[in-house]
Coordinates of N, CA and C in Angstrom, one line a residue:
X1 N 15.6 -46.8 -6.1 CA 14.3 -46.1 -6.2 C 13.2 -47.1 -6.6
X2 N 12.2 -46.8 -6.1 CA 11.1 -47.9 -6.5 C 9.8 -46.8 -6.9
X3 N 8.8 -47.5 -7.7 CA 8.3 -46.7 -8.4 C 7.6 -45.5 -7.6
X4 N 7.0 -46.0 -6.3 CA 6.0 -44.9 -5.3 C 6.9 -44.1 -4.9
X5 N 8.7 -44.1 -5.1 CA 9.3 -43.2 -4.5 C 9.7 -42.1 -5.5
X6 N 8.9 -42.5 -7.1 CA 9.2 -41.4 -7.9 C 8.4 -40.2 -7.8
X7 N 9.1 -38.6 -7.6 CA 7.9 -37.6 -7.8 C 7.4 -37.5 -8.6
X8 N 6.4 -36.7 -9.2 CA 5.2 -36.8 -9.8 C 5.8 -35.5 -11.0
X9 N 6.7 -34.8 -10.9 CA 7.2 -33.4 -11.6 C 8.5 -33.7 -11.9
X10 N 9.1 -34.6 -11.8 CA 10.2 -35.2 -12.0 C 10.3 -36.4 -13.2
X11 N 11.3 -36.1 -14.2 CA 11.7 -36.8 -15.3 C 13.0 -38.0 -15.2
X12 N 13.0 -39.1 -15.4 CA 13.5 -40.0 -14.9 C 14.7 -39.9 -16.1
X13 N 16.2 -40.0 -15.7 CA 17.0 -40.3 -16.6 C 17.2 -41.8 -17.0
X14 N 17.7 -41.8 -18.7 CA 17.7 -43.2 -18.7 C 17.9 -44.5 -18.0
X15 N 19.1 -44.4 -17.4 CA 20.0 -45.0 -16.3 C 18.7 -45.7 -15.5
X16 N 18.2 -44.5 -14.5 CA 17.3 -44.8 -13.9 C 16.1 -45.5 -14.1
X17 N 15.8 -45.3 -15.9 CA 14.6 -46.1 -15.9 C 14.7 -47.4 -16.4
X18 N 16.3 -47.9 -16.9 CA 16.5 -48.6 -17.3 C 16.9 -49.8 -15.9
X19 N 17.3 -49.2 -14.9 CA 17.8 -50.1 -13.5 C 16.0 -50.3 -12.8
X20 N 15.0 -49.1 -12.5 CA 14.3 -49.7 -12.5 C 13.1 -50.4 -13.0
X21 N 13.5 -50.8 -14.6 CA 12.7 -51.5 -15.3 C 13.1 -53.0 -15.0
X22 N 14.6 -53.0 -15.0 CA 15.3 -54.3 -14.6 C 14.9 -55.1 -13.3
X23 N 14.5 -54.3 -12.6 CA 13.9 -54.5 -11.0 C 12.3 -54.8 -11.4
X24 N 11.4 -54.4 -11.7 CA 10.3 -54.6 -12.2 C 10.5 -56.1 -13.1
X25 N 11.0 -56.0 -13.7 CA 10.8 -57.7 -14.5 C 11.6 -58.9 -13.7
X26 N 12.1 -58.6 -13.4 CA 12.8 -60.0 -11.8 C 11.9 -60.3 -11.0
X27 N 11.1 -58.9 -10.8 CA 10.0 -59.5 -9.8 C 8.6 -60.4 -9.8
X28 N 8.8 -60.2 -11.4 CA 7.8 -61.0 -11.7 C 7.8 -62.3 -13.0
X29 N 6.9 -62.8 -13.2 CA 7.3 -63.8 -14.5 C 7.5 -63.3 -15.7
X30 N 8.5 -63.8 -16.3 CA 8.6 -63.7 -17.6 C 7.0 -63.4 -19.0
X31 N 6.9 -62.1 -19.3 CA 6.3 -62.2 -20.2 C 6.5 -62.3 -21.3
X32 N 5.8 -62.4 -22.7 CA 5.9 -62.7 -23.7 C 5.3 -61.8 -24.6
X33 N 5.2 -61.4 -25.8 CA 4.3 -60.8 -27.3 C 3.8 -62.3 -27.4
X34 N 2.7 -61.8 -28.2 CA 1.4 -63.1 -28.5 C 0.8 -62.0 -29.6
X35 N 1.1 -62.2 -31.1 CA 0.6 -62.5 -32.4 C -1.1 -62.7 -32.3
X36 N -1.6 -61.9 -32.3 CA -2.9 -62.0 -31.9 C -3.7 -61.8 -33.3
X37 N -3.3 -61.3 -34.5 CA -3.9 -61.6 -35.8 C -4.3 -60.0 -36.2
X38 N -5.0 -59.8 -37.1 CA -5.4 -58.7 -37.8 C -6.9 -58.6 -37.5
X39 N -7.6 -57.1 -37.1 CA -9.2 -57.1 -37.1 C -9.3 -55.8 -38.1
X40 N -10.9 -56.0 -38.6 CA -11.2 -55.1 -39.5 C -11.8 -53.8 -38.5
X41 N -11.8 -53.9 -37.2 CA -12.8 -52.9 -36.8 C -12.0 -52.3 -35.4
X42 N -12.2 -51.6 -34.8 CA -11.5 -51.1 -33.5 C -12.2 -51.5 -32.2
X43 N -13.8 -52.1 -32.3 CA -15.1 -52.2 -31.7 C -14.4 -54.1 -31.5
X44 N -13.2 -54.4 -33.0 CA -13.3 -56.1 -32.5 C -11.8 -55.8 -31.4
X45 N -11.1 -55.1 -31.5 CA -9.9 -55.2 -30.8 C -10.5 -54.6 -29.1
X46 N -11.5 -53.9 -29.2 CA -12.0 -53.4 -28.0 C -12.8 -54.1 -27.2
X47 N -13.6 -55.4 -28.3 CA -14.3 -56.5 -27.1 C -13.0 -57.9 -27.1
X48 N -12.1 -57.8 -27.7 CA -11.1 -58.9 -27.5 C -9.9 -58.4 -26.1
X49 N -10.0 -57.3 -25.9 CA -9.3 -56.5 -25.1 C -10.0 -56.5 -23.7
X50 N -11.0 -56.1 -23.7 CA -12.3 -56.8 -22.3 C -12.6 -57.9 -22.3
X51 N -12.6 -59.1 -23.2 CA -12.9 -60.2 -22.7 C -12.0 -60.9 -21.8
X52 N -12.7 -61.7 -20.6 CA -12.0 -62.5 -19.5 C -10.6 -63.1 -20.3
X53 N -9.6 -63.1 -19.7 CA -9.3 -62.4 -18.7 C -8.9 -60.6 -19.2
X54 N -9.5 -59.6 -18.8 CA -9.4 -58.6 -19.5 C -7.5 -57.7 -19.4
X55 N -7.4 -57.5 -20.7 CA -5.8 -56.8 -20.6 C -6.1 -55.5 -20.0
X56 N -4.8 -55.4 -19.6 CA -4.4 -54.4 -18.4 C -3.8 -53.5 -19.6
X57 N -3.6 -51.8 -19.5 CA -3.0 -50.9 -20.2 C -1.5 -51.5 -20.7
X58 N -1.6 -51.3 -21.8 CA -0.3 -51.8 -22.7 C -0.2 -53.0 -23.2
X59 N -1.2 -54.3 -22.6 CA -0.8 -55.2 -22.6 C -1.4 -55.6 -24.1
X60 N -2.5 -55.0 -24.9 CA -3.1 -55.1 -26.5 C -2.1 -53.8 -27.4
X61 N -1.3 -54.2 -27.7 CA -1.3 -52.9 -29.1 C -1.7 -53.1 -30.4
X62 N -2.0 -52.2 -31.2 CA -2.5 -52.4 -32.3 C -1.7 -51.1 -33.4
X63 N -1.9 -51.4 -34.9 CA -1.3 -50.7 -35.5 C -2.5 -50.3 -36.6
X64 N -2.2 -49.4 -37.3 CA -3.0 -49.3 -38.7 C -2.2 -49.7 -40.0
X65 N -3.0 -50.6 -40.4 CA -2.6 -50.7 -41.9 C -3.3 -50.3 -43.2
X66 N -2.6 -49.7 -44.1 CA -3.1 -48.9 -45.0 C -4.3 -49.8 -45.7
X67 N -4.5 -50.9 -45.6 CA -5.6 -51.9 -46.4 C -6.2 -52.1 -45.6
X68 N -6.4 -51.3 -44.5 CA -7.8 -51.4 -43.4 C -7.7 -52.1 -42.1
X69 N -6.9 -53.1 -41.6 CA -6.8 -53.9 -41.5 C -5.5 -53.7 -40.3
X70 N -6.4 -54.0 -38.7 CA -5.6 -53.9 -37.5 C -4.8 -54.7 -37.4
X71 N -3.2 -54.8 -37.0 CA -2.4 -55.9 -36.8 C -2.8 -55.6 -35.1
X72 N -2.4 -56.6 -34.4 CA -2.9 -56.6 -33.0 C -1.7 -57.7 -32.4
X73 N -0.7 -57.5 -31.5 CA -0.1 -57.9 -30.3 C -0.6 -57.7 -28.8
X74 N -0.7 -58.9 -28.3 CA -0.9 -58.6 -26.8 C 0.7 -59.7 -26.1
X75 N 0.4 -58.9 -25.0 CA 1.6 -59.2 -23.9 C 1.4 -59.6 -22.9
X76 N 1.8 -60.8 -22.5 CA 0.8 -61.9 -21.4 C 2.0 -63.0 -20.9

């Protein structure tokens, strides 16, 4: 199964998303996590996330930490 042949009302069993996740990463290069540092603001992770070359959905996560202070991963 490939991704455009999944229906839209249909829930994928593990199996399935685990065979085609495996097919999705063969197809393409090896990515990585990249330690991207800590920001004080959500406005600095949101212009570091737009700037050239701009990340695609998923590819910035961020966390909250209790002392203010965004830990930030991107995946590239």
């Amino acid at each position: 199964m490939t991704t455009q042949e999944i229906p839209v009302d249909r829930a994928l069993s593990a199996e399935e998303g685990i065979e085609l996740k495996k097919r999705i990463a063969e197809s393409k290069s090896t990515g990585q996590w990249h330690w991207m540092g800590n920001y004080g603001s959500p406005y600095d992770v949101m212009a570091v996330a737009n700037a050239a070359p701009k990340c695609a959905a998923g590819e910035l996560i961020t966390g909250f930490h209790e002392n203010g202070l965004i830990p930030t991963f991107m995946y590239r």
